[in-house]
Tab-separated table of C-alpha atoms in Angstrom:
chain	number	residue	atom	x	y	z
D	6	MET	CA	-0.599	39.481	-4.040
D	7	GLU	CA	-3.075	37.084	-5.694
D	8	LYS	CA	-5.453	35.093	-3.500
D	9	LYS	CA	-3.850	31.820	-4.624
D	10	ASP	CA	-0.425	33.045	-3.498
D	11	GLN	CA	-1.879	34.218	-0.207
D	12	ARG	CA	-3.433	30.783	0.440
D	13	SER	CA	-0.135	29.147	-0.413
D	14	LEU	CA	1.747	31.419	1.986
D	15	VAL	CA	-0.769	30.848	4.784
D	16	GLY	CA	-0.572	27.075	4.200
D	17	LYS	CA	3.198	27.174	4.390
D	18	GLU	CA	3.149	29.196	7.599
D	19	ILE	CA	0.679	26.756	9.178
D	20	PHE	CA	2.838	23.815	8.116
D	21	LYS	CA	5.969	25.402	9.637
D	22	ALA	CA	4.054	26.174	12.829
D	23	ASN	CA	2.933	22.540	13.038
D	24	VAL	CA	6.510	21.345	12.510
D	25	ASP	CA	7.680	23.701	15.262
D	26	TYR	CA	4.973	22.426	17.621
D	27	PHE	CA	5.916	18.809	16.843
D	28	VAL	CA	9.652	19.338	17.461
D	29	LYS	CA	9.180	21.319	20.684
D	30	GLY	CA	6.787	18.671	21.989
D	31	ARG	CA	9.332	15.945	21.294
D	32	GLN	CA	12.171	17.956	22.875
D	33	LYS	CA	10.095	18.516	26.015
D	34	LYS	CA	9.514	14.781	26.472
D	35	SER	CA	12.871	13.503	25.203
D	36	LYS	CA	14.708	13.407	28.529
D	37	GLN	CA	11.936	11.368	30.133
D	38	TRP	CA	11.856	9.055	27.078
D	39	PHE	CA	15.592	8.364	26.980
D	40	GLU	CA	15.709	7.723	30.734
D	41	SER	CA	12.864	5.209	30.536
D	42	ASP	CA	13.160	1.451	30.137
D	43	LYS	CA	11.579	1.784	26.664
D	44	ILE	CA	14.952	2.501	25.073
D	45	SER	CA	17.877	0.087	24.886
D	46	ASN	CA	20.464	2.800	24.025
D	47	LEU	CA	22.691	0.253	22.299
D	48	THR	CA	24.636	0.652	19.062
D	49	LEU	CA	24.293	-1.789	16.170
D	50	VAL	CA	27.523	-3.568	17.183
D	51	GLN	CA	26.318	-3.889	20.777
D	52	LEU	CA	22.967	-5.280	19.620
D	53	ILE	CA	24.712	-7.842	17.413
D	54	ASN	CA	26.916	-8.946	20.308
D	55	LYS	CA	23.824	-9.348	22.488
D	56	THR	CA	21.747	-11.156	19.885
D	57	SER	CA	20.047	-14.167	21.396
D	58	ILE	CA	19.411	-17.581	19.925
D	59	LEU	CA	15.927	-18.779	19.106
D	60	SER	CA	14.567	-20.793	22.015
D	61	GLU	CA	12.761	-24.113	21.695
D	62	ASN	CA	9.570	-22.403	22.843
D	63	THR	CA	9.393	-20.370	19.613
D	64	VAL	CA	8.329	-23.667	18.049
D	65	GLU	CA	6.964	-25.661	20.986
D	66	ASN	CA	4.398	-23.012	21.896
D	67	PHE	CA	2.423	-24.087	18.822
D	68	PHE	CA	2.370	-27.770	19.725
D	69	SER	CA	0.093	-28.613	22.600
D	70	LYS	CA	-1.944	-31.631	23.649
D	71	GLU	CA	-4.974	-29.354	23.806
D	72	HIS	CA	-4.799	-28.606	20.062
D	73	GLN	CA	-7.200	-30.495	17.836
D	74	TYR	CA	-4.943	-31.181	14.860
D	75	GLN	CA	-6.398	-31.892	11.440
D	76	LEU	CA	-3.290	-33.889	10.509
D	77	ASP	CA	-2.110	-37.369	11.366
D	78	LYS	CA	0.540	-37.684	14.099
D	79	GLN	CA	3.288	-38.483	11.595
D	80	THR	CA	2.725	-35.272	9.620
D	81	VAL	CA	2.465	-33.194	12.796
D	82	GLU	CA	5.800	-34.586	13.956
D	83	MET	CA	7.357	-33.899	10.542
D	84	VAL	CA	6.264	-30.256	10.807
D	85	ARG	CA	7.513	-29.978	14.364
D	86	SER	CA	10.909	-31.583	13.801
D	87	THR	CA	11.550	-29.608	10.588
D	88	MET	CA	10.764	-26.337	12.337
D	89	HIS	CA	13.318	-27.217	14.999
D	90	ILE	CA	15.904	-28.113	12.337
D	91	ILE	CA	15.427	-24.679	10.730
D	92	ARG	CA	15.577	-22.982	14.155
D	93	LYS	CA	18.820	-24.771	15.056
D	94	LYS	CA	20.397	-23.878	11.717
D	95	ILE	CA	19.697	-20.191	12.376
D	96	ASN	CA	21.192	-20.520	15.866
D	97	ASP	CA	24.380	-21.946	14.333
D	98	PHE	CA	24.912	-18.805	12.261
D	99	SER	CA	27.408	-16.210	13.464
D	100	PRO	CA	25.838	-13.528	15.709
D	101	GLN	CA	26.081	-10.935	12.911
D	102	LYS	CA	24.450	-13.170	10.299
D	103	ARG	CA	21.734	-14.332	12.689
D	104	PHE	CA	21.001	-10.754	13.772
D	105	PHE	CA	20.680	-9.345	10.245
D	106	ILE	CA	18.542	-12.245	9.028
D	107	LEU	CA	16.139	-12.049	11.966
D	108	GLU	CA	15.963	-8.245	11.671
D	109	THR	CA	14.893	-8.718	8.049
D	110	ILE	CA	12.665	-11.821	8.225
D	111	ASP	CA	11.934	-13.018	11.749
D	112	PHE	CA	9.650	-15.922	10.947
D	113	PHE	CA	9.869	-17.609	14.353
D	114	ARG	CA	8.942	-14.590	16.480
D	115	SER	CA	6.325	-12.950	14.283
D	116	LYS	CA	2.578	-13.215	14.780
D	117	THR	CA	2.086	-12.714	11.048
D	118	HIS	CA	4.571	-15.477	10.156
D	119	ILE	CA	4.819	-18.510	12.443
D	120	GLY	CA	1.814	-17.240	14.388
D	121	ARG	CA	-0.269	-17.456	11.244
D	122	LEU	CA	1.300	-20.243	9.198
D	123	LEU	CA	1.577	-23.016	11.798
D	124	PRO	CA	-2.073	-22.754	12.923
D	125	ALA	CA	-3.077	-22.800	9.244
D	126	MET	CA	-1.018	-25.953	8.669
D	127	LEU	CA	-2.033	-27.810	11.825
D	128	VAL	CA	-5.608	-26.764	12.541
D	129	LEU	CA	-7.251	-25.526	9.336
D	130	LYS	CA	-8.454	-27.611	6.409
D	131	GLY	CA	-9.828	-27.110	2.923
D	132	GLU	CA	-10.246	-23.761	1.220
D	133	LYS	CA	-9.624	-21.708	4.370
D	134	GLN	CA	-6.257	-23.381	4.895
D	135	LYS	CA	-5.250	-22.947	1.261
D	136	ARG	CA	-6.202	-19.275	1.325
D	137	GLU	CA	-4.053	-18.576	4.405
D	138	ILE	CA	-1.064	-20.422	2.977
D	139	LEU	CA	-1.403	-18.875	-0.465
D	140	GLU	CA	-1.565	-15.363	0.983
D	141	PHE	CA	1.540	-16.028	3.100
D	142	PHE	CA	3.485	-17.439	0.150
D	143	TYR	CA	2.572	-14.659	-2.239
D	144	SER	CA	3.008	-11.723	0.142
D	145	THR	CA	6.436	-13.046	1.172
D	146	PHE	CA	7.504	-13.634	-2.435
D	147	ASN	CA	6.152	-10.264	-3.543
D	148	THR	CA	8.013	-8.322	-0.838
D	149	LEU	CA	11.280	-10.188	-1.367
D	150	ASN	CA	11.174	-9.918	-5.131
D	151	LYS	CA	10.300	-6.216	-5.232
D	152	ASN	CA	13.089	-5.451	-2.785
D	153	VAL	CA	15.538	-7.534	-4.844
D	154	GLU	CA	14.475	-5.751	-8.048
D	155	THR	CA	14.981	-2.370	-6.351
D	156	ILE	CA	18.394	-3.313	-4.971
D	157	ILE	CA	19.567	-4.760	-8.299
D	158	SER	CA	18.495	-1.589	-10.121
D	159	THR	CA	20.626	0.555	-7.787
D	160	PRO	CA	24.183	-0.102	-9.066
D	161	GLU	CA	25.826	2.401	-6.705
D	162	MET	CA	25.127	-0.058	-3.870
D	163	PHE	CA	27.616	-2.544	-5.366
D	164	LYS	CA	31.370	-2.500	-5.776
D	165	THR	CA	32.402	-2.744	-9.429
D	166	GLU	CA	34.267	-6.023	-8.939
D	167	SER	CA	31.343	-7.748	-7.206
D	168	LEU	CA	28.386	-6.111	-8.975
D	169	HIS	CA	27.538	-8.943	-11.392
D	170	VAL	CA	28.098	-11.757	-8.895
D	171	GLU	CA	26.012	-10.151	-6.156
D	172	ARG	CA	23.239	-9.121	-8.530
D	173	GLY	CA	23.091	-12.669	-9.896
D	174	SER	CA	23.017	-14.123	-6.387
D	175	LEU	CA	20.157	-11.865	-5.320
D	176	TYR	CA	18.100	-12.736	-8.377
D	177	SER	CA	18.759	-16.450	-7.791
D	178	PHE	CA	17.232	-15.965	-4.334
D	179	SER	CA	14.034	-14.622	-5.918
D	180	ILE	CA	14.003	-17.536	-8.365
D	181	ASP	CA	14.367	-20.129	-5.584
D	182	VAL	CA	11.457	-18.575	-3.668
D	183	ALA	CA	9.375	-18.416	-6.865
D	184	LYS	CA	9.989	-22.118	-7.575
D	185	LEU	CA	8.497	-23.039	-4.218
D	186	VAL	CA	5.442	-20.836	-4.828
D	187	LEU	CA	4.855	-22.699	-8.104
D	188	GLN	CA	5.161	-26.070	-6.336
D	189	LEU	CA	1.906	-25.309	-4.506
D	190	PHE	CA	0.025	-25.924	-7.751
D	191	LYS	CA	-0.573	-28.892	-10.007
D	192	GLU	CA	2.121	-29.264	-12.650
D	193	ASP	CA	-0.359	-29.466	-15.530
D	194	TYR	CA	-1.953	-26.198	-14.386
D	195	VAL	CA	1.320	-24.269	-14.250
D	196	SER	CA	2.404	-25.715	-17.605
D	197	LYS	CA	-0.617	-24.072	-19.294
D	198	PHE	CA	0.980	-20.658	-18.936
D	199	ASN	CA	3.282	-19.513	-21.686
D	200	TYR	CA	6.880	-20.155	-20.762
D	201	SER	CA	8.450	-17.086	-19.192
D	202	ALA	CA	12.010	-15.877	-18.967
D	203	SER	CA	12.156	-17.104	-15.372
D	204	GLU	CA	10.107	-18.630	-12.577
D	205	VAL	CA	9.731	-15.132	-11.138
D	206	GLU	CA	7.826	-13.948	-14.215
D	207	LEU	CA	5.796	-17.166	-14.229
D	208	VAL	CA	4.647	-16.584	-10.651
D	209	LYS	CA	3.525	-13.090	-11.619
D	210	LYS	CA	1.513	-14.510	-14.532
D	211	VAL	CA	-0.190	-17.088	-12.314
D	212	PHE	CA	-1.299	-14.470	-9.796
D	213	ASN	CA	-1.994	-11.517	-12.079
D	214	GLN	CA	-4.377	-13.403	-14.368
D	215	PHE	CA	-7.308	-12.326	-12.151
D	216	GLY	CA	-6.181	-8.722	-11.862
D	217	PRO	CA	-3.801	-7.145	-9.317
D	218	GLY	CA	-4.402	-8.468	-5.802
D	219	LYS	CA	-7.587	-10.356	-6.713
D	220	PHE	CA	-6.284	-13.944	-6.674
D	221	LEU	CA	-7.448	-14.637	-3.089
D	222	ALA	CA	-11.041	-13.855	-4.010
D	223	ASN	CA	-10.983	-16.404	-6.827
D	224	PRO	CA	-11.658	-20.002	-5.664
D	225	PHE	CA	-10.431	-21.369	-8.995
D	226	LEU	CA	-6.778	-20.793	-8.111
D	227	LEU	CA	-7.250	-22.610	-4.805
D	228	SER	CA	-8.740	-25.576	-6.677
D	229	GLN	CA	-5.475	-25.909	-8.587
D	230	PHE	CA	-3.437	-26.717	-5.485
D	231	SER	CA	-1.403	-29.916	-5.574
D	232	GLU	CA	-3.432	-32.897	-4.398
D	233	ASN	CA	-0.422	-34.697	-2.909
D	234	GLU	CA	-0.844	-33.760	0.758
D	235	ASN	CA	2.584	-34.993	1.860
D	236	GLU	CA	4.362	-32.992	-0.852
D	237	PHE	CA	2.153	-30.015	-0.060
D	238	TYR	CA	3.419	-29.849	3.527
D	239	LYS	CA	6.998	-30.470	2.454
D	240	THR	CA	6.740	-27.500	0.082
D	241	ILE	CA	5.547	-25.255	2.914
D	242	LEU	CA	8.432	-26.332	5.138
D	243	SER	CA	10.936	-25.865	2.303
D	244	PHE	CA	9.556	-22.368	1.804
D	245	VAL	CA	10.087	-21.490	5.470
D	246	SER	CA	13.619	-22.907	5.348
D	247	THR	CA	14.415	-20.894	2.218
D	248	ILE	CA	13.224	-17.540	3.581
D	249	GLN	CA	15.135	-18.084	6.845
D	250	THR	CA	18.347	-19.914	5.905
D	251	HIS	CA	19.038	-19.373	2.183
D	252	ASP	CA	22.721	-18.858	1.340
D	253	VAL	CA	21.991	-15.417	-0.146
D	254	LEU	CA	19.740	-14.219	2.673
D	255	PHE	CA	22.564	-12.511	4.581
D	256	LEU	CA	23.601	-10.571	1.455
D	257	TYR	CA	19.958	-9.631	0.850
D	258	ALA	CA	19.552	-8.437	4.458
D	259	GLN	CA	22.698	-6.301	4.261
D	260	LYS	CA	21.816	-4.726	0.904
D	261	ARG	CA	18.258	-4.037	2.018
D	262	HIS	CA	19.623	-2.274	5.102
D	263	VAL	CA	21.999	-0.170	2.991
D	264	TYR	CA	19.160	0.761	0.622
D	265	TYR	CA	16.920	1.979	3.464
D	266	LYS	CA	19.775	3.965	5.040
D	267	ARG	CA	20.486	5.630	1.701
D	268	PHE	CA	16.806	6.480	1.314
D	269	LEU	CA	16.673	7.936	4.816
D	270	LEU	CA	19.714	10.141	4.271
D	271	SER	CA	18.463	11.298	0.879
D	272	LEU	CA	15.550	13.039	2.615
D	273	VAL	CA	17.849	15.631	4.163
D	274	GLN	CA	20.660	15.688	1.604
D	275	SER	CA	18.554	17.079	-1.235
D	276	ASN	CA	15.470	19.198	-1.803
D	277	ARG	CA	13.299	16.289	-2.945
D	278	ILE	CA	9.797	16.892	-1.626
D	279	LYS	CA	7.469	19.336	-3.295
D	280	GLU	CA	6.240	22.287	-1.204
D	281	ILE	CA	8.238	21.329	1.909
D	282	ASP	CA	11.396	23.270	2.694
D	283	PRO	CA	14.465	21.086	3.402
D	284	ILE	CA	14.825	22.594	6.878
D	285	ASP	CA	11.336	21.385	7.754
D	286	ILE	CA	12.191	17.854	6.594
D	287	SER	CA	15.315	17.992	8.773
D	288	ARG	CA	13.310	19.239	11.753
D	289	VAL	CA	10.712	16.476	11.427
D	290	PHE	CA	13.582	14.004	11.064
D	291	ALA	CA	15.160	15.335	14.274
D	292	GLY	CA	11.843	15.169	16.110
D	293	CYS	CA	11.466	11.515	15.137
D	294	LEU	CA	15.004	10.789	16.397
D	295	LEU	CA	13.881	12.058	19.790
D	296	LYS	CA	11.645	9.020	20.187
D	297	ASN	CA	13.912	6.337	18.795
D	298	PRO	CA	13.579	3.182	20.938
D	299	GLN	CA	17.121	2.043	20.148
D	300	LEU	CA	19.580	4.916	20.493
D	301	ASP	CA	19.722	8.454	21.929
D	302	PRO	CA	20.827	10.811	19.099
D	303	GLY	CA	22.287	13.303	21.559
D	304	GLU	CA	21.390	16.953	22.040
D	305	SER	CA	24.136	18.271	19.738
D	306	LEU	CA	22.951	16.416	16.616
D	307	VAL	CA	19.302	17.326	17.179
D	308	ASN	CA	20.134	21.003	17.745
D	309	ARG	CA	22.129	21.129	14.510
D	310	MET	CA	19.344	19.411	12.549
D	311	ILE	CA	16.717	21.935	13.634
D	312	ASP	CA	18.966	24.971	13.052
D	313	GLU	CA	18.381	26.610	9.648
D	314	ASP	CA	22.046	27.621	9.373
D	315	GLN	CA	23.457	24.244	10.394
D	316	PHE	CA	21.068	21.490	9.237
D	317	ASN	CA	22.685	20.939	5.807
D	318	LYS	CA	26.299	21.623	6.744
D	319	PRO	CA	28.852	18.797	6.191
D	320	LYS	CA	29.477	18.493	9.941
D	321	THR	CA	25.772	17.907	10.612
D	322	LEU	CA	25.386	15.412	7.774
D	323	LYS	CA	28.491	13.472	8.859
D	324	ALA	CA	27.161	13.261	12.416
D	325	LEU	CA	23.800	12.066	11.103
D	326	VAL	CA	25.499	9.406	8.951
D	327	ARG	CA	27.425	8.155	12.001
D	328	TYR	CA	24.205	7.957	13.996
D	329	ILE	CA	22.251	6.126	11.296
D	330	ASN	CA	25.103	3.656	10.817
D	331	ASP	CA	24.632	2.684	14.469
D	332	LEU	CA	20.956	1.810	13.937
D	333	SER	CA	19.618	-1.684	13.364
D	334	PRO	CA	17.674	-2.527	10.178
D	335	SER	CA	14.376	-2.526	12.072
D	336	SER	CA	15.170	0.869	13.651
D	337	VAL	CA	15.984	2.410	10.261
D	338	TYR	CA	12.747	1.078	8.806
D	339	MET	CA	10.767	2.307	11.806
D	340	LEU	CA	12.369	5.749	11.505
D	341	ILE	CA	11.377	6.021	7.838
D	342	ASN	CA	7.849	5.032	8.797
D	343	ASN	CA	7.727	7.607	11.597
D	344	ILE	CA	8.959	10.431	9.353
D	345	ARG	CA	6.444	9.472	6.692
D	346	SER	CA	3.474	9.318	9.070
D	347	THR	CA	4.499	12.586	10.783
D	348	LEU	CA	4.765	14.424	7.457
D	349	GLN	CA	1.377	13.087	6.413
D	350	THR	CA	-0.222	14.104	9.704
D	351	ILE	CA	1.248	17.609	9.590
D	352	SER	CA	0.444	18.022	5.875
D	353	ASN	CA	-3.188	17.064	6.449
D	354	LYS	CA	-3.535	20.065	8.755
D	355	ARG	CA	-2.710	22.431	5.919
D	356	PRO	CA	-5.412	24.142	3.825
D	357	LYS	CA	-6.138	22.226	0.630
D	358	GLN	CA	-4.703	24.025	-2.380
D	359	LYS	CA	-3.921	23.337	-5.992
D	360	THR	CA	-0.304	23.795	-7.048
D	361	LYS	CA	1.563	23.406	-10.279
D	362	HIS	CA	4.090	20.595	-10.675
D	363	GLU	CA	7.452	21.923	-9.569
D	364	GLY	CA	10.199	20.440	-11.774
D	365	LYS	CA	11.223	16.967	-10.677
D	366	LYS	CA	10.315	17.504	-7.035
D	367	LYS	CA	7.649	15.176	-5.670
D	368	THR	CA	5.156	15.184	-2.837
D	369	ALA	CA	5.893	13.329	0.395
D	370	LYS	CA	3.367	10.694	-0.692
D	371	ASP	CA	5.204	10.188	-4.012
D	372	ILE	CA	8.605	9.840	-2.352
D	373	PHE	CA	7.557	7.422	0.363
D	374	SER	CA	5.259	5.298	-1.831
D	375	ASN	CA	8.360	3.929	-3.550
D	376	ILE	CA	9.275	2.306	-0.238
D	377	TRP	CA	5.864	1.309	1.124
D	378	LYS	CA	4.327	-0.208	-1.975
D	379	LYS	CA	7.011	-2.900	-1.650
D	380	GLN	CA	5.914	-4.026	1.802
């Protein structure tokens, strides 16, 4: 046996040993985990039925007499009242619609959304304020648009009779968000760019002119912000309303959830990842299920997933599909993240080795980058 083959074999044995250690460690602690108050042990339907409304405090916590606002009282009150209008509109949605929307974009309970945007609007001024708002607008648009593009390019997620209507609706959502991004800037500045096929492409041109991801470091773009302060704040509030109450948002949330579930299941339904045996993917998957904060997978499913003779049998896959269908969007996303990080951690413990490209199979990094570069 050549030395290269020996290194490869040793690396594979170490990887399998690490997978075994990971799974056994999770199994040992699983009973304690699932009996703790860290797990809700509720199905998706039960979570939807228990979904709560957004309280007044989700807004009021950011308005205090102690705050030194940089805005006049009239503008502060406009921001406050509009935030409550948006909050109340979300509360008027059906429990299912409200749940899916807030699982996808929870502006009012997120430190990186309301916790960042409202202080920027109310307390900051000048270039620092513009930078915070611009980063929020672009990162939100970029995530939404990339997800929409991915969903639209996956026709098997649509029924034949609704494919064109739903695709068109999703793209209109991206366009509406893009229009609000463009409203941040002076009209004569935006008009200098060559007309694009849509506002989505125009937004990309505005931001990519400095190179990928470099627009925040360029003060010139900030100097092109609209000088009408009242319209500036109205644009920000319209943006928040759009990303939380748009007519297509529920469809987007549902399709995004379906896409992530399909991605998750594809990891164990095919031999996709270079150098990692499918059984080891299934075993890592099972180990990650053993620390799911939403729902106990049950001993039977886990045992089948870690058994080399049973992991890819129809009965096992059907049971796994039933389990995943009971998970919330945030739980599915968290599970993908946990599998990814576990595979990376275990892979990093293997000896470094050079290997030839193996057909169309990809590394774990290749497979998961298609999901994470969108976030």
